[in-house]
């Protein structure tokens, strides 16, 4: 490497038009340590050396100008929040000068950087495309770097290529354009290194660029701004058979100053129900540490309450990440907790909302703390005071509405099950009629306290609206009883 290198700066030859390339290193910008020995370990090279080896970057070849900014070139394993902030700042500084931005980056942590930028660059109205390579053109004729880089540059310049503006942080790799915060590195050597298991591709680039318009975000109406503070007092825990018999979880959860944990649970968000594990989760949430549940499967979504093994997590105070990917979930917690003044209650709500399309549903819970009981003697309980302020104009955006009785227990007496009817509004006896009927649900005996769920979507979707909402629950039987500690109305809104 030459020794007169300047890093963390804009190129002197910049013209201030076209696309800004931010060069960070990675395989795309690597060469063997011993240039004569191709098998010696690869090390990152400077932007000037990269440029010398990449004549394709000229305006004459590309058809438009490419300016550059260089960070300290790094293998992406060494990139973290400090570099994310530097990159975000560069994009913000140059936002008005370019049609788009391309980040040349190592593949190993590309999805983390893409997620971080997607949260930091608020009201983004221009393409920010991350790309890299498994094999660099700098010393290989057979490579994927030129195709990836030139593709990314063309997508980042909609003015030149005449494609729709894609106002998102994306990853372009092997002809596919993915939403960055939905992407996962799935292969350490294939050119098909990334996938987006829970969200469709935004575009494909073969002979020409085909943008899947329905999948891309709308250009925001508000002004672009930066929100880049990060808090690294977070951790991910990957559940494995045997964790319940060890001290691993206890030790991790007692890390001083911990503020958030991503639990990579089994399947749809299940973890061992052994008392020691559930108690640890509860103790962690009680310490006001965010317990964010995602699936470790690599695809699909977390549905807390689908199994008994996840229902208990709700009472313990954990929250669902729906279909957010684990890498993105961790960065999201760093980002939300980056706001030093944020209250735990607000951070919990923010984590459950989609910020930049990183999850398919936003969850809006509204909690009323009153204890309640319905029984043969006292058949009716009214629960008021839910505040709703997140429903758009169209009922179709409502995916599910769930009423949860927290820490509930059920005694059925001599019956096999109870029937519980739910009405909308604080109804008096004679108002419990068809017009505000929400549903009747079966309820079997439940001795150990747990969360009780009632899916009220069907009858509520078209009538529920922003404002105050209340319900009346009625026991239809003359015996048995249902008790609970608090009630939660949870609305799932489609992204
Ligand atoms: N270790 C390299 C990096 O992430 C791998 C790559 O770029 O493909 O920087």
GROMACS .gro file of C-alpha atoms and ligand atoms in nm:
model
  504
    1UNK     CA    1   0.000   0.000   0.000
    2UNK     CA    2   0.128   0.344  -0.077
    3UNK     CA    3   0.183   0.562   0.228
    4UNK     CA    4   0.049   0.898   0.112
    5UNK     CA    5  -0.310   0.789   0.152
    6UNK     CA    6  -0.588   1.014   0.264
    7UNK     CA    7  -0.893   0.860   0.426
    8UNK     CA    8  -1.219   0.997   0.560
    9UNK     CA    9  -1.237   1.253   0.281
   10UNK     CA   10  -1.400   1.343  -0.045
   11UNK     CA   11  -1.195   1.292  -0.365
   12UNK     CA   12  -1.017   1.603  -0.485
   13UNK     CA   13  -1.148   1.540  -0.835
   14UNK     CA   14  -1.516   1.544  -0.729
   15UNK     CA   15  -1.752   1.739  -0.957
   16UNK     CA   16  -2.064   1.729  -0.739
   17UNK     CA   17  -2.297   1.552  -0.982
   18UNK     CA   18  -2.409   1.200  -1.082
   19UNK     CA   19  -2.358   0.938  -0.812
   20UNK     CA   20  -2.147   0.954  -0.498
   21UNK     CA   21  -1.956   0.634  -0.425
   22UNK     CA   22  -1.863   0.581  -0.062
   23UNK     CA   23  -1.570   0.343  -0.051
   24UNK     CA   24  -1.530   0.145   0.271
   25UNK     CA   25  -1.317  -0.154   0.165
   26UNK     CA   26  -1.433  -0.518   0.186
   27UNK     CA   27  -1.348  -0.795  -0.061
   28UNK     CA   28  -1.447  -0.575  -0.354
   29UNK     CA   29  -1.155  -0.351  -0.256
   30UNK     CA   30  -0.905  -0.617  -0.149
   31UNK     CA   31  -0.591  -0.774  -0.291
   32UNK     CA   32  -0.354  -1.043  -0.165
   33UNK     CA   33  -0.116  -0.917   0.102
   34UNK     CA   34   0.172  -1.054  -0.106
   35UNK     CA   35   0.077  -0.933  -0.452
   36UNK     CA   36   0.289  -1.210  -0.605
   37UNK     CA   37   0.108  -1.480  -0.407
   38UNK     CA   38  -0.263  -1.495  -0.483
   39UNK     CA   39  -0.320  -1.731  -0.192
   40UNK     CA   40  -0.185  -1.494   0.073
   41UNK     CA   41  -0.458  -1.337   0.293
   42UNK     CA   42  -0.651  -1.056   0.129
   43UNK     CA   43  -0.616  -0.706   0.266
   44UNK     CA   44  -0.812  -0.395   0.180
   45UNK     CA   45  -0.660  -0.145  -0.063
   46UNK     CA   46  -0.689   0.231  -0.081
   47UNK     CA   47  -0.944   0.409  -0.298
   48UNK     CA   48  -0.667   0.538  -0.525
   49UNK     CA   49  -0.539   0.187  -0.586
   50UNK     CA   50  -0.897   0.064  -0.633
   51UNK     CA   51  -0.962   0.336  -0.887
   52UNK     CA   52  -0.642   0.256  -1.075
   53UNK     CA   53  -0.763  -0.103  -1.106
   54UNK     CA   54  -1.115  -0.003  -1.207
   55UNK     CA   55  -1.110   0.190  -1.537
   56UNK     CA   56  -1.483   0.111  -1.573
   57UNK     CA   57  -1.552   0.393  -1.326
   58UNK     CA   58  -1.483   0.663  -1.585
   59UNK     CA   59  -1.761   0.892  -1.704
   60UNK     CA   60  -1.685   0.788  -2.060
   61UNK     CA   61  -1.755   0.423  -1.987
   62UNK     CA   62  -2.044   0.466  -1.746
   63UNK     CA   63  -2.217   0.757  -1.916
   64UNK     CA   64  -2.231   0.967  -1.598
   65UNK     CA   65  -2.001   1.113  -1.338
   66UNK     CA   66  -1.904   0.926  -1.025
   67UNK     CA   67  -1.763   1.117  -0.729
   68UNK     CA   68  -1.611   0.950  -0.429
   69UNK     CA   69  -1.570   0.965  -0.054
   70UNK     CA   70  -1.332   0.726   0.122
   71UNK     CA   71  -1.365   0.604   0.477
   72UNK     CA   72  -1.070   0.426   0.632
   73UNK     CA   73  -1.085   0.110   0.412
   74UNK     CA   74  -1.179  -0.184   0.633
   75UNK     CA   75  -1.275  -0.543   0.617
   76UNK     CA   76  -1.643  -0.505   0.708
   77UNK     CA   77  -1.590  -0.720   1.019
   78UNK     CA   78  -1.428  -0.407   1.161
   79UNK     CA   79  -1.715  -0.176   1.069
   80UNK     CA   80  -1.958  -0.067   1.341
   81UNK     CA   81  -2.176   0.218   1.464
   82UNK     CA   82  -1.894   0.473   1.436
   83UNK     CA   83  -1.855   0.403   1.065
   84UNK     CA   84  -2.233   0.389   1.012
   85UNK     CA   85  -2.254   0.738   1.157
   86UNK     CA   86  -1.973   0.862   0.934
   87UNK     CA   87  -2.140   0.718   0.624
   88UNK     CA   88  -2.481   0.859   0.720
   89UNK     CA   89  -2.325   1.200   0.776
   90UNK     CA   90  -2.157   1.194   0.434
   91UNK     CA   91  -2.488   1.107   0.266
   92UNK     CA   92  -2.664   1.384   0.457
   93UNK     CA   93  -2.395   1.639   0.366
   94UNK     CA   94  -2.409   1.550  -0.004
   95UNK     CA   95  -2.779   1.467  -0.019
   96UNK     CA   96  -2.876   1.744  -0.257
   97UNK     CA   97  -2.581   1.707  -0.492
   98UNK     CA   98  -2.633   1.354  -0.622
   99UNK     CA   99  -2.908   1.141  -0.778
  100UNK     CA  100  -2.807   0.854  -0.556
  101UNK     CA  101  -2.539   0.691  -0.345
  102UNK     CA  102  -2.343   0.366  -0.377
  103UNK     CA  103  -2.164   0.214  -0.085
  104UNK     CA  104  -1.881  -0.027  -0.167
  105UNK     CA  105  -1.871  -0.248   0.140
  106UNK     CA  106  -1.760  -0.590   0.264
  107UNK     CA  107  -2.025  -0.856   0.244
  108UNK     CA  108  -1.988  -0.988   0.598
  109UNK     CA  109  -2.166  -0.707   0.781
  110UNK     CA  110  -2.337  -0.540   0.486
  111UNK     CA  111  -2.687  -0.616   0.617
  112UNK     CA  112  -2.608  -0.451   0.951
  113UNK     CA  113  -2.484  -0.135   0.779
  114UNK     CA  114  -2.784  -0.135   0.545
  115UNK     CA  115  -3.022  -0.171   0.842
  116UNK     CA  116  -2.849   0.105   1.036
  117UNK     CA  117  -2.862   0.345   0.741
  118UNK     CA  118  -3.227   0.262   0.677
  119UNK     CA  119  -3.306   0.382   1.031
  120UNK     CA  120  -3.067   0.678   1.033
  121UNK     CA  121  -3.163   0.834   0.697
  122UNK     CA  122  -3.513   0.958   0.775
  123UNK     CA  123  -3.749   1.056   0.494
  124UNK     CA  124  -3.501   0.921   0.242
  125UNK     CA  125  -3.606   1.018  -0.108
  126UNK     CA  126  -3.307   0.887  -0.306
  127UNK     CA  127  -3.149   0.547  -0.368
  128UNK     CA  128  -2.869   0.436  -0.136
  129UNK     CA  129  -2.732   0.111  -0.277
  130UNK     CA  130  -2.486  -0.110  -0.094
  131UNK     CA  131  -2.283  -0.362  -0.286
  132UNK     CA  132  -1.963  -0.560  -0.266
  133UNK     CA  133  -1.825  -0.885  -0.398
  134UNK     CA  134  -1.731  -1.241  -0.319
  135UNK     CA  135  -1.443  -1.219  -0.569
  136UNK     CA  136  -1.276  -0.892  -0.659
  137UNK     CA  137  -1.187  -0.784  -1.012
  138UNK     CA  138  -0.872  -0.623  -0.869
  139UNK     CA  139  -0.686  -0.952  -0.910
  140UNK     CA  140  -0.935  -1.195  -1.065
  141UNK     CA  141  -1.064  -1.211  -1.420
  142UNK     CA  142  -1.353  -1.425  -1.293
  143UNK     CA  143  -1.527  -1.199  -1.044
  144UNK     CA  144  -1.864  -1.065  -0.937
  145UNK     CA  145  -1.751  -0.719  -0.834
  146UNK     CA  146  -1.779  -0.537  -1.165
  147UNK     CA  147  -2.130  -0.663  -1.230
  148UNK     CA  148  -2.240  -0.574  -0.878
  149UNK     CA  149  -2.077  -0.231  -0.877
  150UNK     CA  150  -2.189  -0.120  -1.221
  151UNK     CA  151  -2.541  -0.248  -1.155
  152UNK     CA  152  -2.556  -0.058  -0.827
  153UNK     CA  153  -2.432   0.262  -0.995
  154UNK     CA  154  -2.698   0.240  -1.265
  155UNK     CA  155  -2.976   0.179  -1.014
  156UNK     CA  156  -2.848   0.471  -0.805
  157UNK     CA  157  -2.880   0.701  -1.105
  158UNK     CA  158  -3.247   0.690  -1.207
  159UNK     CA  159  -3.198   1.011  -1.403
  160UNK     CA  160  -2.957   0.829  -1.634
  161UNK     CA  161  -3.124   0.487  -1.648
  162UNK     CA  162  -3.478   0.631  -1.653
  163UNK     CA  163  -3.606   0.388  -1.392
  164UNK     CA  164  -3.833   0.494  -1.104
  165UNK     CA  165  -3.651   0.645  -0.806
  166UNK     CA  166  -3.607   0.377  -0.542
  167UNK     CA  167  -3.605   0.584  -0.222
  168UNK     CA  168  -3.459   0.317  -0.001
  169UNK     CA  169  -3.141   0.174   0.143
  170UNK     CA  170  -3.090  -0.138  -0.068
  171UNK     CA  171  -2.845  -0.418  -0.128
  172UNK     CA  172  -2.768  -0.501  -0.490
  173UNK     CA  173  -2.603  -0.835  -0.544
  174UNK     CA  174  -2.594  -1.089  -0.828
  175UNK     CA  175  -2.862  -0.910  -1.029
  176UNK     CA  176  -3.106  -0.872  -0.739
  177UNK     CA  177  -3.205  -0.558  -0.556
  178UNK     CA  178  -3.324  -0.618  -0.202
  179UNK     CA  179  -3.454  -0.389   0.071
  180UNK     CA  180  -3.139  -0.363   0.284
  181UNK     CA  181  -3.305  -0.415   0.621
  182UNK     CA  182  -3.482  -0.729   0.490
  183UNK     CA  183  -3.166  -0.893   0.363
  184UNK     CA  184  -2.965  -1.179   0.507
  185UNK     CA  185  -2.622  -1.307   0.402
  186UNK     CA  186  -2.698  -1.667   0.326
  187UNK     CA  187  -2.383  -1.791   0.158
  188UNK     CA  188  -2.015  -1.735   0.233
  189UNK     CA  189  -1.893  -1.817  -0.117
  190UNK     CA  190  -2.171  -1.821  -0.378
  191UNK     CA  191  -2.224  -1.514  -0.593
  192UNK     CA  192  -2.586  -1.551  -0.486
  193UNK     CA  193  -2.480  -1.439  -0.140
  194UNK     CA  194  -2.797  -1.267  -0.017
  195UNK     CA  195  -3.162  -1.341   0.016
  196UNK     CA  196  -3.468  -1.158   0.141
  197UNK     CA  197  -3.677  -1.431   0.300
  198UNK     CA  198  -3.966  -1.216   0.420
  199UNK     CA  199  -3.997  -0.950   0.153
  200UNK     CA  200  -3.995  -0.961  -0.229
  201UNK     CA  201  -3.709  -0.829  -0.441
  202UNK     CA  202  -3.738  -0.460  -0.526
  203UNK     CA  203  -3.585  -0.500  -0.870
  204UNK     CA  204  -3.394  -0.739  -1.093
  205UNK     CA  205  -3.118  -0.651  -1.333
  206UNK     CA  206  -3.048  -0.887  -1.621
  207UNK     CA  207  -3.057  -0.749  -1.969
  208UNK     CA  208  -3.229  -0.445  -1.828
  209UNK     CA  209  -3.350  -0.315  -1.492
  210UNK     CA  210  -3.698  -0.432  -1.395
  211UNK     CA  211  -3.830  -0.244  -1.093
  212UNK     CA  212  -4.111  -0.414  -0.902
  213UNK     CA  213  -4.292  -0.090  -0.832
  214UNK     CA  214  -4.543  -0.230  -0.582
  215UNK     CA  215  -4.263  -0.338  -0.352
  216UNK     CA  216  -4.081  -0.006  -0.322
  217UNK     CA  217  -4.155   0.257  -0.062
  218UNK     CA  218  -4.322   0.582  -0.155
  219UNK     CA  219  -4.112   0.896  -0.184
  220UNK     CA  220  -4.165   1.061   0.155
  221UNK     CA  221  -4.342   1.395   0.177
  222UNK     CA  222  -4.136   1.531   0.465
  223UNK     CA  223  -3.783   1.668   0.449
  224UNK     CA  224  -3.487   1.435   0.469
  225UNK     CA  225  -3.306   1.437   0.804
  226UNK     CA  226  -3.052   1.238   0.999
  227UNK     CA  227  -3.111   1.048   1.323
  228UNK     CA  228  -2.788   0.870   1.384
  229UNK     CA  229  -2.722   0.818   1.754
  230UNK     CA  230  -2.670   0.457   1.856
  231UNK     CA  231  -2.653   0.268   2.184
  232UNK     CA  232  -2.444  -0.049   2.180
  233UNK     CA  233  -2.561  -0.185   2.515
  234UNK     CA  234  -2.754  -0.459   2.341
  235UNK     CA  235  -2.703  -0.828   2.286
  236UNK     CA  236  -2.844  -1.119   2.085
  237UNK     CA  237  -2.914  -1.457   2.245
  238UNK     CA  238  -2.951  -1.762   2.022
  239UNK     CA  239  -3.163  -2.025   2.198
  240UNK     CA  240  -3.037  -2.384   2.184
  241UNK     CA  241  -3.147  -2.708   2.345
  242UNK     CA  242  -2.968  -2.717   2.679
  243UNK     CA  243  -2.976  -2.343   2.749
  244UNK     CA  244  -3.245  -2.417   3.009
  245UNK     CA  245  -3.002  -2.636   3.205
  246UNK     CA  246  -2.713  -2.390   3.206
  247UNK     CA  247  -2.620  -2.053   3.350
  248UNK     CA  248  -2.560  -1.905   3.002
  249UNK     CA  249  -2.878  -1.699   2.987
  250UNK     CA  250  -2.850  -1.576   3.343
  251UNK     CA  251  -2.492  -1.460   3.281
  252UNK     CA  252  -2.576  -1.284   2.956
  253UNK     CA  253  -2.878  -1.109   3.103
  254UNK     CA  254  -2.678  -0.978   3.394
  255UNK     CA  255  -2.438  -0.780   3.174
  256UNK     CA  256  -2.413  -0.436   3.341
  257UNK     CA  257  -2.589  -0.150   3.161
  258UNK     CA  258  -2.773  -0.384   2.927
  259UNK     CA  259  -3.062  -0.201   2.758
  260UNK     CA  260  -3.197  -0.442   2.500
  261UNK     CA  261  -3.189  -0.810   2.411
  262UNK     CA  262  -3.283  -0.982   2.086
  263UNK     CA  263  -3.393  -1.335   2.168
  264UNK     CA  264  -3.350  -1.563   1.866
  265UNK     CA  265  -3.628  -1.798   1.965
  266UNK     CA  266  -3.729  -2.125   1.803
  267UNK     CA  267  -3.993  -2.136   1.529
  268UNK     CA  268  -4.274  -1.885   1.568
  269UNK     CA  269  -4.115  -1.732   1.878
  270UNK     CA  270  -4.103  -2.022   2.122
  271UNK     CA  271  -3.859  -2.070   2.407
  272UNK     CA  272  -3.828  -2.330   2.683
  273UNK     CA  273  -4.106  -2.283   2.940
  274UNK     CA  274  -3.895  -2.402   3.234
  275UNK     CA  275  -3.959  -2.167   3.523
  276UNK     CA  276  -3.596  -2.055   3.546
  277UNK     CA  277  -3.601  -1.932   3.183
  278UNK     CA  278  -3.936  -1.753   3.203
  279UNK     CA  279  -3.837  -1.597   3.536
  280UNK     CA  280  -3.517  -1.466   3.377
  281UNK     CA  281  -3.708  -1.307   3.089
  282UNK     CA  282  -3.953  -1.150   3.334
  283UNK     CA  283  -3.672  -1.026   3.557
  284UNK     CA  284  -3.502  -0.872   3.252
  285UNK     CA  285  -3.818  -0.696   3.133
  286UNK     CA  286  -3.887  -0.579   3.489
  287UNK     CA  287  -3.541  -0.418   3.484
  288UNK     CA  288  -3.672  -0.220   3.186
  289UNK     CA  289  -3.449  -0.400   2.938
  290UNK     CA  290  -3.625  -0.451   2.604
  291UNK     CA  291  -3.684  -0.823   2.536
  292UNK     CA  292  -3.735  -0.845   2.159
  293UNK     CA  293  -3.843  -1.186   2.026
  294UNK     CA  294  -3.750  -1.290   1.672
  295UNK     CA  295  -3.734  -1.626   1.501
  296UNK     CA  296  -3.400  -1.797   1.454
  297UNK     CA  297  -3.533  -1.992   1.153
  298UNK     CA  298  -3.423  -1.740   0.892
  299UNK     CA  299  -3.775  -1.671   0.763
  300UNK     CA  300  -4.139  -1.639   0.864
  301UNK     CA  301  -4.273  -1.456   1.163
  302UNK     CA  302  -4.298  -1.460   1.539
  303UNK     CA  303  -4.654  -1.502   1.665
  304UNK     CA  304  -4.650  -1.478   2.042
  305UNK     CA  305  -4.933  -1.687   2.178
  306UNK     CA  306  -4.949  -1.935   1.892
  307UNK     CA  307  -4.806  -2.193   2.133
  308UNK     CA  308  -4.808  -2.210   2.508
  309UNK     CA  309  -4.429  -2.183   2.490
  310UNK     CA  310  -4.455  -1.828   2.358
  311UNK     CA  311  -4.777  -1.709   2.527
  312UNK     CA  312  -4.593  -1.687   2.858
  313UNK     CA  313  -4.346  -1.446   2.703
  314UNK     CA  314  -4.621  -1.186   2.673
  315UNK     CA  315  -4.695  -1.191   3.045
  316UNK     CA  316  -4.321  -1.182   3.110
  317UNK     CA  317  -4.311  -0.847   2.929
  318UNK     CA  318  -4.142  -0.952   2.603
  319UNK     CA  319  -4.243  -0.807   2.267
  320UNK     CA  320  -4.265  -0.957   1.919
  321UNK     CA  321  -4.046  -0.851   1.627
  322UNK     CA  322  -4.298  -1.006   1.383
  323UNK     CA  323  -4.089  -1.095   1.073
  324UNK     CA  324  -3.790  -0.867   1.133
  325UNK     CA  325  -3.457  -1.043   1.071
  326UNK     CA  326  -3.228  -1.093   1.373
  327UNK     CA  327  -2.947  -0.870   1.240
  328UNK     CA  328  -3.192  -0.589   1.173
  329UNK     CA  329  -3.360  -0.636   1.511
  330UNK     CA  330  -3.031  -0.582   1.692
  331UNK     CA  331  -2.952  -0.266   1.494
  332UNK     CA  332  -3.307  -0.141   1.550
  333UNK     CA  333  -3.265  -0.169   1.926
  334UNK     CA  334  -2.930   0.015   1.905
  335UNK     CA  335  -3.103   0.288   1.707
  336UNK     CA  336  -3.410   0.326   1.928
  337UNK     CA  337  -3.201   0.322   2.245
  338UNK     CA  338  -2.961   0.570   2.086
  339UNK     CA  339  -3.205   0.836   2.194
  340UNK     CA  340  -3.068   0.894   2.545
  341UNK     CA  341  -3.390   1.050   2.672
  342UNK     CA  342  -3.621   0.779   2.552
  343UNK     CA  343  -3.840   0.623   2.820
  344UNK     CA  344  -3.859   0.243   2.834
  345UNK     CA  345  -4.236   0.253   2.766
  346UNK     CA  346  -4.183   0.451   2.446
  347UNK     CA  347  -3.887   0.241   2.335
  348UNK     CA  348  -4.107  -0.070   2.365
  349UNK     CA  349  -4.372   0.091   2.145
  350UNK     CA  350  -4.115   0.209   1.889
  351UNK     CA  351  -3.957  -0.135   1.862
  352UNK     CA  352  -4.293  -0.281   1.761
  353UNK     CA  353  -4.350  -0.026   1.485
  354UNK     CA  354  -4.199  -0.043   1.138
  355UNK     CA  355  -3.956   0.246   1.087
  356UNK     CA  356  -3.826   0.173   0.737
  357UNK     CA  357  -4.021  -0.127   0.615
  358UNK     CA  358  -3.814  -0.370   0.823
  359UNK     CA  359  -4.122  -0.562   0.934
  360UNK     CA  360  -4.449  -0.643   0.757
  361UNK     CA  361  -4.672  -0.542   1.045
  362UNK     CA  362  -4.659  -0.271   1.306
  363UNK     CA  363  -4.802  -0.367   1.642
  364UNK     CA  364  -4.992  -0.105   1.844
  365UNK     CA  365  -5.079  -0.222   2.195
  366UNK     CA  366  -5.298  -0.023   2.430
  367UNK     CA  367  -5.307  -0.137   2.791
  368UNK     CA  368  -5.560  -0.087   3.069
  369UNK     CA  369  -5.430  -0.194   3.406
  370UNK     CA  370  -5.759  -0.274   3.587
  371UNK     CA  371  -5.800  -0.617   3.735
  372UNK     CA  372  -6.123  -0.786   3.629
  373UNK     CA  373  -6.339  -1.088   3.700
  374UNK     CA  374  -6.651  -1.238   3.547
  375UNK     CA  375  -6.835  -1.522   3.717
  376UNK     CA  376  -7.178  -1.679   3.763
  377UNK     CA  377  -7.262  -1.401   4.011
  378UNK     CA  378  -7.097  -1.110   3.830
  379UNK     CA  379  -7.138  -1.183   3.463
  380UNK     CA  380  -7.033  -0.860   3.303
  381UNK     CA  381  -6.719  -0.647   3.315
  382UNK     CA  382  -6.662  -0.322   3.131
  383UNK     CA  383  -6.319  -0.221   3.018
  384UNK     CA  384  -6.268   0.128   2.887
  385UNK     CA  385  -5.988   0.362   2.808
  386UNK     CA  386  -5.804   0.210   2.514
  387UNK     CA  387  -5.651   0.485   2.306
  388UNK     CA  388  -5.621   0.426   1.932
  389UNK     CA  389  -5.439   0.669   1.707
  390UNK     CA  390  -5.274   0.463   1.439
  391UNK     CA  391  -5.549   0.340   1.212
  392UNK     CA  392  -5.535   0.481   0.861
  393UNK     CA  393  -5.835   0.542   0.642
  394UNK     CA  394  -5.865   0.195   0.506
  395UNK     CA  395  -5.979  -0.103   0.719
  396UNK     CA  396  -5.782  -0.327   0.479
  397UNK     CA  397  -5.461  -0.213   0.644
  398UNK     CA  398  -5.576  -0.377   0.969
  399UNK     CA  399  -5.431  -0.726   0.978
  400UNK     CA  400  -5.552  -0.841   1.320
  401UNK     CA  401  -5.715  -0.703   1.635
  402UNK     CA  402  -5.657  -0.905   1.949
  403UNK     CA  403  -5.797  -0.852   2.296
  404UNK     CA  404  -5.566  -0.997   2.559
  405UNK     CA  405  -5.648  -1.061   2.924
  406UNK     CA  406  -5.312  -1.057   3.097
  407UNK     CA  407  -5.223  -1.302   3.372
  408UNK     CA  408  -5.562  -1.463   3.330
  409UNK     CA  409  -5.698  -1.779   3.489
  410UNK     CA  410  -6.016  -1.974   3.417
  411UNK     CA  411  -6.226  -2.205   3.635
  412UNK     CA  412  -6.496  -2.386   3.445
  413UNK     CA  413  -6.668  -2.550   3.747
  414UNK     CA  414  -6.855  -2.860   3.634
  415UNK     CA  415  -6.848  -2.746   3.272
  416UNK     CA  416  -6.612  -2.857   3.001
  417UNK     CA  417  -6.563  -2.498   2.884
  418UNK     CA  418  -6.704  -2.149   2.931
  419UNK     CA  419  -6.842  -1.911   2.671
  420UNK     CA  420  -6.734  -1.550   2.682
  421UNK     CA  421  -6.901  -1.285   2.467
  422UNK     CA  422  -6.742  -0.954   2.384
  423UNK     CA  423  -6.930  -0.635   2.296
  424UNK     CA  424  -6.795  -0.304   2.180
  425UNK     CA  425  -6.858  -0.008   2.408
  426UNK     CA  426  -6.942   0.027   2.775
  427UNK     CA  427  -7.274  -0.141   2.728
  428UNK     CA  428  -7.553  -0.165   2.977
  429UNK     CA  429  -7.760  -0.486   2.986
  430UNK     CA  430  -8.010  -0.383   2.716
  431UNK     CA  431  -7.741  -0.248   2.486
  432UNK     CA  432  -7.569  -0.583   2.460
  433UNK     CA  433  -7.715  -0.637   2.119
  434UNK     CA  434  -7.621  -0.736   1.769
  435UNK     CA  435  -7.506  -0.391   1.670
  436UNK     CA  436  -7.210  -0.392   1.904
  437UNK     CA  437  -7.156  -0.767   1.929
  438UNK     CA  438  -6.793  -0.859   1.859
  439UNK     CA  439  -6.786  -1.233   1.915
  440UNK     CA  440  -6.839  -1.533   2.141
  441UNK     CA  441  -6.535  -1.741   2.234
  442UNK     CA  442  -6.479  -2.078   2.397
  443UNK     CA  443  -6.262  -2.078   2.704
  444UNK     CA  444  -6.125  -2.396   2.857
  445UNK     CA  445  -5.998  -2.423   3.216
  446UNK     CA  446  -5.660  -2.258   3.276
  447UNK     CA  447  -5.520  -2.291   3.627
  448UNK     CA  448  -5.173  -2.145   3.586
  449UNK     CA  449  -5.194  -1.773   3.511
  450UNK     CA  450  -5.132  -1.692   3.148
  451UNK     CA  451  -5.242  -1.452   2.881
  452UNK     CA  452  -5.590  -1.520   2.732
  453UNK     CA  453  -5.644  -1.415   2.371
  454UNK     CA  454  -5.954  -1.328   2.177
  455UNK     CA  455  -5.916  -1.257   1.805
  456UNK     CA  456  -6.185  -0.995   1.741
  457UNK     CA  457  -6.067  -0.891   1.395
  458UNK     CA  458  -6.367  -1.017   1.199
  459UNK     CA  459  -6.635  -0.804   1.356
  460UNK     CA  460  -6.424  -0.508   1.454
  461UNK     CA  461  -6.214  -0.438   1.146
  462UNK     CA  462  -6.466  -0.219   0.967
  463UNK     CA  463  -6.590  -0.026   1.272
  464UNK     CA  464  -6.282   0.039   1.482
  465UNK     CA  465  -6.143   0.388   1.447
  466UNK     CA  466  -5.903   0.633   1.603
  467UNK     CA  467  -6.007   0.768   1.941
  468UNK     CA  468  -6.119   0.599   2.262
  469UNK     CA  469  -6.237   0.241   2.251
  470UNK     CA  470  -6.395   0.024   2.518
  471UNK     CA  471  -6.538  -0.326   2.553
  472UNK     CA  472  -6.775  -0.524   2.769
  473UNK     CA  473  -6.701  -0.890   2.835
  474UNK     CA  474  -6.985  -1.117   2.941
  475UNK     CA  475  -6.979  -1.468   3.083
  476UNK     CA  476  -7.256  -1.669   2.915
  477UNK     CA  477  -7.258  -1.945   3.178
  478UNK     CA  478  -7.413  -1.956   3.524
  479UNK     CA  479  -7.104  -2.103   3.682
  480UNK     CA  480  -6.727  -2.077   3.644
  481UNK     CA  481  -6.513  -1.766   3.650
  482UNK     CA  482  -6.245  -1.582   3.455
  483UNK     CA  483  -6.001  -1.345   3.625
  484UNK     CA  484  -5.727  -1.122   3.492
  485UNK     CA  485  -5.480  -0.851   3.595
  486UNK     CA  486  -5.510  -0.614   3.302
  487UNK     CA  487  -5.641  -0.592   2.952
  488UNK     CA  488  -5.461  -0.511   2.630
  489UNK     CA  489  -5.601  -0.424   2.292
  490UNK     CA  490  -5.344  -0.507   2.025
  491UNK     CA  491  -5.385  -0.384   1.669
  492UNK     CA  492  -5.163  -0.520   1.392
  493UNK     CA  493  -5.136  -0.280   1.099
  494UNK     CA  494  -4.994  -0.385   0.763
  495UNK     CA  495  -4.686  -0.195   0.646
  496LIG     N1  496  -1.447  -1.018   0.507
  496LIG     C1  497  -1.494  -0.948   0.391
  496LIG     C2  498  -1.571  -0.826   0.437
  496LIG     O1  499  -1.681  -0.838   0.479
  496LIG     C3  500  -1.579  -1.036   0.309
  496LIG     C4  501  -1.637  -0.973   0.187
  496LIG     O2  502  -1.635  -0.855   0.163
  496LIG     O3  503  -1.695  -1.049   0.108
  496LIG     O4  504  -1.521  -0.719   0.434
   0.00000   0.00000   0.00000
